[in-house]
mmCIF file of C-alpha atoms in Angstrom:
data_model
loop_
_atom_site.group_PDB
_atom_site.id
_atom_site.type_symbol
_atom_site.label_atom_id
_atom_site.label_comp_id
_atom_site.label_asym_id
_atom_site.label_seq_id
_atom_site.Cartn_x
_atom_site.Cartn_y
_atom_site.Cartn_z
ATOM 1 C CA MET Y 1 83.003 64.874 98.778
ATOM 2 C CA VAL Y 2 84.678 68.048 100.033
ATOM 3 C CA PHE Y 3 83.233 71.548 99.624
ATOM 4 C CA GLY Y 4 84.928 74.906 99.439
ATOM 5 C CA GLN Y 5 85.469 78.276 97.805
ATOM 6 C CA VAL Y 6 87.978 79.626 95.313
ATOM 7 C CA VAL Y 7 88.407 83.257 96.376
ATOM 8 C CA ILE Y 8 89.555 85.554 93.569
ATOM 9 C CA GLY Y 9 89.454 89.242 92.737
ATOM 10 C CA SER Y 10 91.622 92.194 91.770
ATOM 11 C CA PRO Y 11 94.183 93.654 94.225
ATOM 12 C CA GLY Y 12 92.476 95.591 96.999
ATOM 13 C CA SER Y 13 89.117 93.882 96.595
ATOM 14 C CA GLY Y 14 89.441 92.331 100.070
ATOM 15 C CA LYS Y 15 90.268 88.663 99.403
ATOM 16 C CA THR Y 16 92.479 88.116 102.460
ATOM 17 C CA THR Y 17 90.055 89.996 104.728
ATOM 18 C CA TYR Y 18 87.248 87.931 103.236
ATOM 19 C CA CYS Y 19 89.029 84.629 103.937
ATOM 20 C CA ASN Y 20 89.688 85.727 107.508
ATOM 21 C CA GLY Y 21 86.097 86.842 108.160
ATOM 22 C CA MET Y 22 84.497 83.942 106.295
ATOM 23 C CA SER Y 23 86.582 81.357 108.159
ATOM 24 C CA GLN Y 24 85.536 82.875 111.498
ATOM 25 C CA PHE Y 25 81.864 82.878 110.510
ATOM 26 C CA LEU Y 26 81.929 79.284 109.287
ATOM 27 C CA LYS Y 27 83.579 78.154 112.508
ATOM 28 C CA LEU Y 28 80.834 79.899 114.483
ATOM 29 C CA ILE Y 29 78.144 77.932 112.641
ATOM 30 C CA GLY Y 30 79.914 74.660 113.348
ATOM 31 C CA ARG Y 31 82.127 73.922 110.334
ATOM 32 C CA LYS Y 32 85.771 72.937 110.464
ATOM 33 C CA VAL Y 33 87.532 75.310 108.098
ATOM 34 C CA ALA Y 34 90.958 75.170 106.493
ATOM 35 C CA VAL Y 35 92.300 78.234 104.677
ATOM 36 C CA VAL Y 36 94.747 77.478 101.872
ATOM 37 C CA ASN Y 37 96.967 80.424 100.888
ATOM 38 C CA LEU Y 38 97.933 80.144 97.221
ATOM 39 C CA ASP Y 39 99.159 83.733 96.927
ATOM 40 C CA PRO Y 40 102.982 83.657 96.969
ATOM 41 C CA ALA Y 41 103.044 87.447 97.440
ATOM 42 C CA ASN Y 42 100.867 87.440 100.571
ATOM 43 C CA ASP Y 43 103.431 87.485 103.373
ATOM 44 C CA SER Y 44 101.267 89.045 106.120
ATOM 45 C CA LEU Y 45 98.336 86.732 106.737
ATOM 46 C CA PRO Y 46 95.700 87.698 109.356
ATOM 47 C CA TYR Y 47 94.467 84.100 109.496
ATOM 48 C CA GLU Y 48 96.091 80.801 110.350
ATOM 49 C CA CYS Y 49 96.479 78.905 107.104
ATOM 50 C CA ALA Y 50 96.517 75.113 106.908
ATOM 51 C CA VAL Y 51 98.567 75.156 103.689
ATOM 52 C CA ASN Y 52 100.838 77.953 102.494
ATOM 53 C CA ILE Y 53 102.262 78.098 98.970
ATOM 54 C CA GLU Y 54 105.310 79.933 100.339
ATOM 55 C CA ASP Y 55 106.467 76.581 101.689
ATOM 56 C CA LEU Y 56 106.813 75.582 98.024
ATOM 57 C CA VAL Y 57 107.671 78.792 96.182
ATOM 58 C CA LYS Y 58 108.046 82.467 97.108
ATOM 59 C CA LEU Y 59 107.431 85.357 94.743
ATOM 60 C CA SER Y 60 110.433 87.323 96.042
ATOM 61 C CA ASP Y 61 112.754 84.378 95.347
ATOM 62 C CA VAL Y 62 111.332 83.911 91.845
ATOM 63 C CA MET Y 63 111.713 87.602 90.999
ATOM 64 C CA ALA Y 64 115.325 87.662 92.216
ATOM 65 C CA GLU Y 65 116.349 84.388 90.585
ATOM 66 C CA HIS Y 66 114.710 84.910 87.193
ATOM 67 C CA SER Y 67 114.801 88.733 86.946
ATOM 68 C CA LEU Y 68 111.009 88.936 86.678
ATOM 69 C CA GLY Y 69 108.568 91.614 87.732
ATOM 70 C CA PRO Y 70 105.611 90.935 90.047
ATOM 71 C CA ASN Y 71 103.225 89.950 87.237
ATOM 72 C CA GLY Y 72 105.654 87.653 85.485
ATOM 73 C CA GLY Y 73 106.695 86.230 88.832
ATOM 74 C CA LEU Y 74 103.110 85.330 89.744
ATOM 75 C CA VAL Y 75 102.586 83.596 86.394
ATOM 76 C CA TYR Y 76 105.782 81.620 87.030
ATOM 77 C CA CYS Y 77 104.599 80.664 90.537
ATOM 78 C CA MET Y 78 101.263 79.363 89.248
ATOM 79 C CA ASP Y 79 103.079 77.419 86.548
ATOM 80 C CA TYR Y 80 105.422 75.985 89.188
ATOM 81 C CA LEU Y 81 102.476 75.043 91.403
ATOM 82 C CA GLU Y 82 100.761 73.281 88.507
ATOM 83 C CA LYS Y 83 103.870 71.243 87.783
ATOM 84 C CA ASN Y 84 104.144 70.381 91.494
ATOM 85 C CA ILE Y 85 100.448 69.767 92.088
ATOM 86 C CA ASP Y 86 101.306 66.551 93.962
ATOM 87 C CA TRP Y 87 102.773 68.703 96.742
ATOM 88 C CA LEU Y 88 99.471 70.546 97.169
ATOM 89 C CA GLN Y 89 97.417 67.366 96.967
ATOM 90 C CA ASP Y 90 99.505 65.725 99.693
ATOM 91 C CA LYS Y 91 99.043 68.789 101.910
ATOM 92 C CA LEU Y 92 95.273 68.760 101.376
ATOM 93 C CA LYS Y 93 94.613 65.052 101.853
ATOM 94 C CA PRO Y 94 94.649 65.169 105.695
ATOM 95 C CA LEU Y 95 91.992 67.904 105.531
ATOM 96 C CA LEU Y 96 89.571 66.135 103.219
ATOM 97 C CA LYS Y 97 87.754 64.092 105.841
ATOM 98 C CA ASP Y 98 85.990 66.874 107.691
ATOM 99 C CA HIS Y 99 87.155 70.335 106.548
ATOM 100 C CA TYR Y 100 85.559 73.050 104.439
ATOM 101 C CA LEU Y 101 88.250 74.637 102.238
ATOM 102 C CA LEU Y 102 88.917 78.301 101.425
ATOM 103 C CA PHE Y 103 91.482 78.870 98.665
ATOM 104 C CA ASP Y 104 93.000 82.369 98.793
ATOM 105 C CA PHE Y 105 94.371 83.050 95.287
ATOM 106 C CA PRO Y 106 96.576 85.917 94.029
ATOM 107 C CA GLY Y 107 95.041 89.198 92.936
ATOM 108 C CA GLN Y 108 96.508 89.194 89.427
ATOM 109 C CA VAL Y 109 93.319 89.100 87.360
ATOM 110 C CA GLU Y 110 95.082 87.828 84.220
ATOM 111 C CA LEU Y 111 95.534 84.476 85.959
ATOM 112 C CA PHE Y 112 91.781 83.900 85.834
ATOM 113 C CA PHE Y 113 90.692 85.079 82.409
ATOM 114 C CA LEU Y 114 93.821 84.898 80.281
ATOM 115 C CA HIS Y 115 96.393 82.379 81.540
ATOM 116 C CA SER Y 116 95.479 78.735 82.046
ATOM 117 C CA ASN Y 117 97.766 77.679 84.916
ATOM 118 C CA ALA Y 118 95.476 78.689 87.802
ATOM 119 C CA LYS Y 119 92.518 77.009 86.093
ATOM 120 C CA LYS Y 120 94.565 73.835 85.588
ATOM 121 C CA VAL Y 121 95.484 73.802 89.279
ATOM 122 C CA ILE Y 122 91.810 74.103 90.265
ATOM 123 C CA MET Y 123 90.622 71.473 87.779
ATOM 124 C CA LYS Y 124 93.284 68.982 88.852
ATOM 125 C CA LEU Y 125 92.287 69.392 92.491
ATOM 126 C CA ILE Y 126 88.611 68.921 91.626
ATOM 127 C CA LYS Y 127 89.345 65.766 89.645
ATOM 128 C CA LYS Y 128 91.922 64.173 91.944
ATOM 129 C CA LEU Y 129 90.360 65.056 95.314
ATOM 130 C CA ASN Y 130 86.662 65.130 94.389
ATOM 131 C CA LEU Y 131 86.160 68.749 95.438
ATOM 132 C CA GLN Y 132 82.980 70.762 94.974
ATOM 133 C CA LEU Y 133 84.134 74.368 94.619
ATOM 134 C CA THR Y 134 82.459 77.706 93.980
ATOM 135 C CA ALA Y 135 84.423 80.654 92.608
ATOM 136 C CA VAL Y 136 83.775 83.736 94.752
ATOM 137 C CA HIS Y 137 84.817 86.764 92.702
ATOM 138 C CA LEU Y 138 85.207 89.925 94.785
ATOM 139 C CA VAL Y 139 84.747 93.333 93.157
ATOM 140 C CA ASP Y 140 85.298 96.505 95.185
ATOM 141 C CA ALA Y 141 81.967 98.329 95.467
ATOM 142 C CA HIS Y 142 83.627 101.701 94.822
ATOM 143 C CA LEU Y 143 83.723 100.798 91.103
ATOM 144 C CA CYS Y 144 79.973 101.410 90.965
ATOM 145 C CA SER Y 145 80.588 105.131 91.455
ATOM 146 C CA ASP Y 146 82.389 105.335 88.085
ATOM 147 C CA PRO Y 147 80.403 104.061 85.050
ATOM 148 C CA GLY Y 148 83.537 103.254 83.063
ATOM 149 C CA LYS Y 149 85.104 101.259 85.891
ATOM 150 C CA TYR Y 150 81.807 99.484 86.539
ATOM 151 C CA ILE Y 151 81.602 98.304 82.918
ATOM 152 C CA SER Y 152 85.218 97.137 83.152
ATOM 153 C CA ALA Y 153 84.318 95.159 86.281
ATOM 154 C CA LEU Y 154 81.374 93.580 84.457
ATOM 155 C CA LEU Y 155 83.577 92.561 81.538
ATOM 156 C CA LEU Y 156 86.204 91.122 83.886
ATOM 157 C CA SER Y 157 83.538 89.185 85.789
ATOM 158 C CA LEU Y 158 82.091 87.766 82.576
ATOM 159 C CA SER Y 159 85.518 86.799 81.211
ATOM 160 C CA THR Y 160 86.422 85.091 84.487
ATOM 161 C CA MET Y 161 83.150 83.158 84.598
ATOM 162 C CA LEU Y 162 83.624 81.875 81.064
ATOM 163 C CA HIS Y 163 87.277 80.996 81.616
ATOM 164 C CA LEU Y 164 87.038 79.178 84.944
ATOM 165 C CA GLU Y 165 83.853 77.211 84.173
ATOM 166 C CA LEU Y 166 82.953 76.855 87.871
ATOM 167 C CA PRO Y 167 79.821 77.633 89.876
ATOM 168 C CA HIS Y 168 80.361 81.352 90.287
ATOM 169 C CA VAL Y 169 79.236 84.089 92.693
ATOM 170 C CA ASN Y 170 80.166 87.704 91.962
ATOM 171 C CA VAL Y 171 80.338 89.869 95.089
ATOM 172 C CA LEU Y 172 80.398 93.632 95.563
ATOM 173 C CA SER Y 173 82.682 93.775 98.586
ATOM 174 C CA LYS Y 174 83.081 96.638 101.083
ATOM 175 C CA ILE Y 175 79.440 97.562 100.512
ATOM 176 C CA ASP Y 176 79.413 99.297 103.904
ATOM 177 C CA LEU Y 177 81.792 101.920 102.475
ATOM 178 C CA ILE Y 178 79.898 102.584 99.248
ATOM 179 C CA GLU Y 179 78.402 105.892 100.440
ATOM 180 C CA SER Y 180 81.879 107.268 101.094
ATOM 181 C CA TYR Y 181 82.734 106.922 97.390
ATOM 182 C CA GLY Y 182 80.138 109.460 96.333
ATOM 183 C CA LYS Y 183 76.513 109.409 95.210
ATOM 184 C CA LEU Y 184 75.587 106.613 92.826
ATOM 185 C CA ALA Y 185 73.895 107.511 89.553
ATOM 186 C CA PHE Y 186 71.256 104.797 90.116
ATOM 187 C CA ASN Y 187 69.865 102.704 92.935
ATOM 188 C CA LEU Y 188 72.064 99.875 94.186
ATOM 189 C CA ASP Y 189 69.881 97.197 92.590
ATOM 190 C CA PHE Y 190 70.743 98.635 89.167
ATOM 191 C CA TYR Y 191 74.344 97.607 89.798
ATOM 192 C CA THR Y 192 73.654 94.269 91.485
ATOM 193 C CA ASP Y 193 71.065 93.078 88.936
ATOM 194 C CA VAL Y 194 73.034 94.514 85.965
ATOM 195 C CA GLN Y 195 69.996 96.141 84.418
ATOM 196 C CA ASP Y 196 69.808 98.020 81.114
ATOM 197 C CA LEU Y 197 73.364 99.298 80.640
ATOM 198 C CA SER Y 198 72.300 101.842 78.027
ATOM 199 C CA TYR Y 199 71.375 104.114 80.945
ATOM 200 C CA LEU Y 200 75.077 104.419 81.710
ATOM 201 C CA GLN Y 201 75.763 105.841 78.256
ATOM 202 C CA TYR Y 202 74.562 109.335 79.169
ATOM 203 C CA HIS Y 203 76.851 109.498 82.206
ATOM 204 C CA LEU Y 204 79.799 108.244 80.181
ATOM 205 C CA ASP Y 205 79.170 110.854 77.495
ATOM 206 C CA GLN Y 206 79.532 113.624 80.100
ATOM 207 C CA ASP Y 207 83.156 112.651 80.593
ATOM 208 C CA PRO Y 208 85.336 113.803 77.652
ATOM 209 C CA ARG Y 209 87.820 111.017 78.405
ATOM 210 C CA SER Y 210 85.240 108.302 77.792
ATOM 211 C CA ALA Y 211 83.027 110.053 75.227
ATOM 212 C CA LYS Y 212 85.477 109.312 72.400
ATOM 213 C CA TYR Y 213 85.175 105.610 73.181
ATOM 214 C CA ARG Y 214 81.388 105.715 72.945
ATOM 215 C CA LYS Y 215 81.121 103.086 70.202
ATOM 216 C CA LEU Y 216 83.506 100.684 71.938
ATOM 217 C CA THR Y 217 81.648 101.067 75.245
ATOM 218 C CA LYS Y 218 78.319 100.405 73.528
ATOM 219 C CA GLU Y 219 79.663 97.208 71.954
ATOM 220 C CA LEU Y 220 81.096 95.987 75.264
ATOM 221 C CA CYS Y 221 77.789 96.606 77.025
ATOM 222 C CA GLU Y 222 75.989 94.603 74.347
ATOM 223 C CA VAL Y 223 78.390 91.696 74.818
ATOM 224 C CA ILE Y 224 77.716 91.689 78.572
ATOM 225 C CA GLU Y 225 73.944 91.885 78.089
ATOM 226 C CA ASN Y 226 73.876 89.236 75.364
ATOM 227 C CA PHE Y 227 75.569 86.697 77.640
ATOM 228 C CA SER Y 228 73.233 87.710 80.497
ATOM 229 C CA LEU Y 229 75.350 85.868 83.057
ATOM 230 C CA VAL Y 230 76.662 88.568 85.368
ATOM 231 C CA ASN Y 231 74.968 89.786 88.507
ATOM 232 C CA PHE Y 232 76.217 90.629 91.979
ATOM 233 C CA THR Y 233 75.418 90.021 95.582
ATOM 234 C CA THR Y 234 76.653 92.448 98.227
ATOM 235 C CA LEU Y 235 78.909 91.897 101.218
ATOM 236 C CA ASP Y 236 79.862 93.673 104.405
ATOM 237 C CA ILE Y 237 82.340 91.239 105.954
ATOM 238 C CA GLN Y 238 81.746 92.754 109.415
ATOM 239 C CA ASP Y 239 77.990 92.072 109.271
ATOM 240 C CA LYS Y 240 76.969 88.509 110.214
ATOM 241 C CA GLU Y 241 73.691 88.738 108.332
ATOM 242 C CA SER Y 242 75.450 89.859 105.165
ATOM 243 C CA VAL Y 243 78.007 87.049 105.444
ATOM 244 C CA GLY Y 244 75.266 84.543 106.249
ATOM 245 C CA ASN Y 245 73.276 85.474 103.147
ATOM 246 C CA LEU Y 246 76.382 84.982 101.028
ATOM 247 C CA VAL Y 247 77.099 81.599 102.631
ATOM 248 C CA LYS Y 248 73.569 80.463 101.778
ATOM 249 C CA LEU Y 249 74.108 81.432 98.151
ATOM 250 C CA ILE Y 250 77.475 79.682 97.964
ATOM 251 C CA ASP Y 251 76.120 76.546 99.662
ATOM 252 C CA LYS Y 252 73.401 76.397 97.052
ATOM 253 C CA SER Y 253 75.795 76.859 94.142
ATOM 254 C CA ASN Y 254 78.345 74.186 95.119
ATOM 255 C CA GLY Y 255 75.779 71.702 96.450
ATOM 256 C CA TYR Y 256 76.666 71.860 100.128
ATOM 257 C CA ILE Y 257 72.980 72.038 101.041
ATOM 258 C CA PHE Y 258 72.480 68.636 99.410
ATOM 259 C CA ALA Y 259 75.289 66.919 101.317
ATOM 260 C CA GLY Y 260 73.996 63.936 103.236
ATOM 261 C CA ILE Y 261 70.479 64.213 101.804
ATOM 262 C CA GLU Y 262 68.951 61.036 100.439
ATOM 263 C CA ALA Y 263 65.990 61.990 98.310
ATOM 264 C CA SER Y 264 64.486 61.702 94.877
ATOM 265 C CA ALA Y 265 65.299 64.018 92.000
ATOM 266 C CA VAL Y 266 61.977 65.752 92.619
ATOM 267 C CA GLU Y 267 62.923 66.545 96.222
ATOM 268 C CA PHE Y 268 66.317 67.854 95.133
ATOM 269 C CA SER Y 269 64.664 70.147 92.599
ATOM 270 C CA LYS Y 270 62.295 71.484 95.270
ATOM 271 C CA ILE Y 271 65.252 72.460 97.435
ATOM 272 C CA ALA Y 272 67.166 73.936 94.510
ATOM 273 C CA VAL Y 273 64.422 76.360 93.469
ATOM 274 C CA SER Y 274 63.191 77.368 96.919
ATOM 275 C CA PRO Y 275 64.735 79.656 99.551
ATOM 276 C CA VAL Y 276 67.057 77.883 101.962
ATOM 277 C CA ASP Y 277 65.545 78.176 105.411
ATOM 278 C CA TRP Y 278 68.654 77.545 107.508
ATOM 279 C CA ASP Y 279 68.938 79.467 110.746
ATOM 280 C CA TYR Y 280 72.628 80.386 110.409
ATOM 281 C CA TYR Y 281 72.324 83.355 112.702
ATOM 282 C CA ARG Y 282 70.630 81.573 115.595
ATOM 283 C CA VAL Y 283 73.294 78.842 115.561
ATOM 284 C CA ALA Y 284 76.067 81.408 115.343
ATOM 285 C CA ALA Y 285 74.594 83.467 118.174
ATOM 286 C CA VAL Y 286 74.206 80.444 120.448
ATOM 287 C CA GLN Y 287 77.739 79.268 119.765
ATOM 288 C CA GLU Y 288 79.157 82.727 120.287
ATOM 289 C CA LYS Y 289 77.286 83.001 123.611
ATOM 290 C CA TYR Y 290 78.792 79.749 124.813
ATOM 291 C CA MET Y 291 82.250 80.861 123.729
ATOM 292 C CA ASN Y 292 81.880 84.186 125.507
ATOM 293 C CA ASP Y 293 80.610 82.513 128.659
ATOM 294 C CA GLY Y 294 83.468 80.045 128.574
ATOM 295 C CA GLU Y 295 81.124 77.074 128.547
ATOM 296 C CA ASP Y 296 81.612 73.891 126.578
ATOM 297 C CA MET Y 297 79.275 73.384 123.651
ATOM 298 C CA GLU Y 298 77.619 69.997 123.589
#
C-alpha cells in the first residue's frame, strides 16, 4: 500500500511551494518522497519531480494545435491524461515500493468540482496501484479578510470535497502573511472552525456591492452549515512545527499512521480518536544536525 497527497487549490494558493516545502520536510523525517507534477502549465518547478506530465502533453502545444485558451487547454490535457493513464501508471510503478507520493495538480478549480477527468485519473490510480491518498486543498488565507471571498472559498471547498470523495484536508495557506491583508473581523478560529456564518451577514451588508445579494448569500451560508463538513487547518510552509502538525493530520486521514501495525479493531480505534504522539520535530532536528555536520546517519 502506497500513501500520498493530492495537492489542489486555486491559482496563487501556493501548491508548488507547498510541494517543495512538504517534500523537504518529509525527507528530513526519514521518508522517501516522489513529487509528481500533473500541471502541464507549470514550466518552472522549484523541486525535482519524479514524473512530469509535460513528458506526455504540454499546455502550450495543446493551445497552439487546437486553438484553445488556458482553461480549455487544461481540460483537454486532463482528458488526454485520463485516456493515457497507462503512461502514468508505468511511470509510478518503480516508485511504489518505498516512496511517499505528492501529486501537484493544476490550479483550475473547475477540474475538481465540475469536470470529471481529474477525478477519474485519481480514482484509476487508487484502484490500479492501491494508493491511499488524501486531498490537500489549499486556500489563500487572505480570503478571510473579505467576507464575500471567504464564503466563496467555503463553497468551493465543500463542492470539491463532495466531488472528489477522498479523505480531505482544507488548509489556509500563507497564514504567516494574514496580518498584512488587514484586520480580520473575527478571531482566526472563527474562520478555521467555520462557526456561525450569520455573523458575516452584517459585514456583507456594509458593502453595497454585496448587500443586493443578501438573500443569495444567506442561502449559500445555510447550504455550507447544513452539510457541516468544511473546516480548515492553518499552514506556514516555512515553519517546521506548522508543517509537522499538518503532516500528522494528513497521516491520520489517509491511514499512514496505521501502516505496519498489527492490532485489533479496538486498538485501531484507540489510535484513531486519540492525539498522535509522534516526535516529528525531534527526528527532523536530529537528521538536520547530521546533515549540517556532514555526518552519515545510521
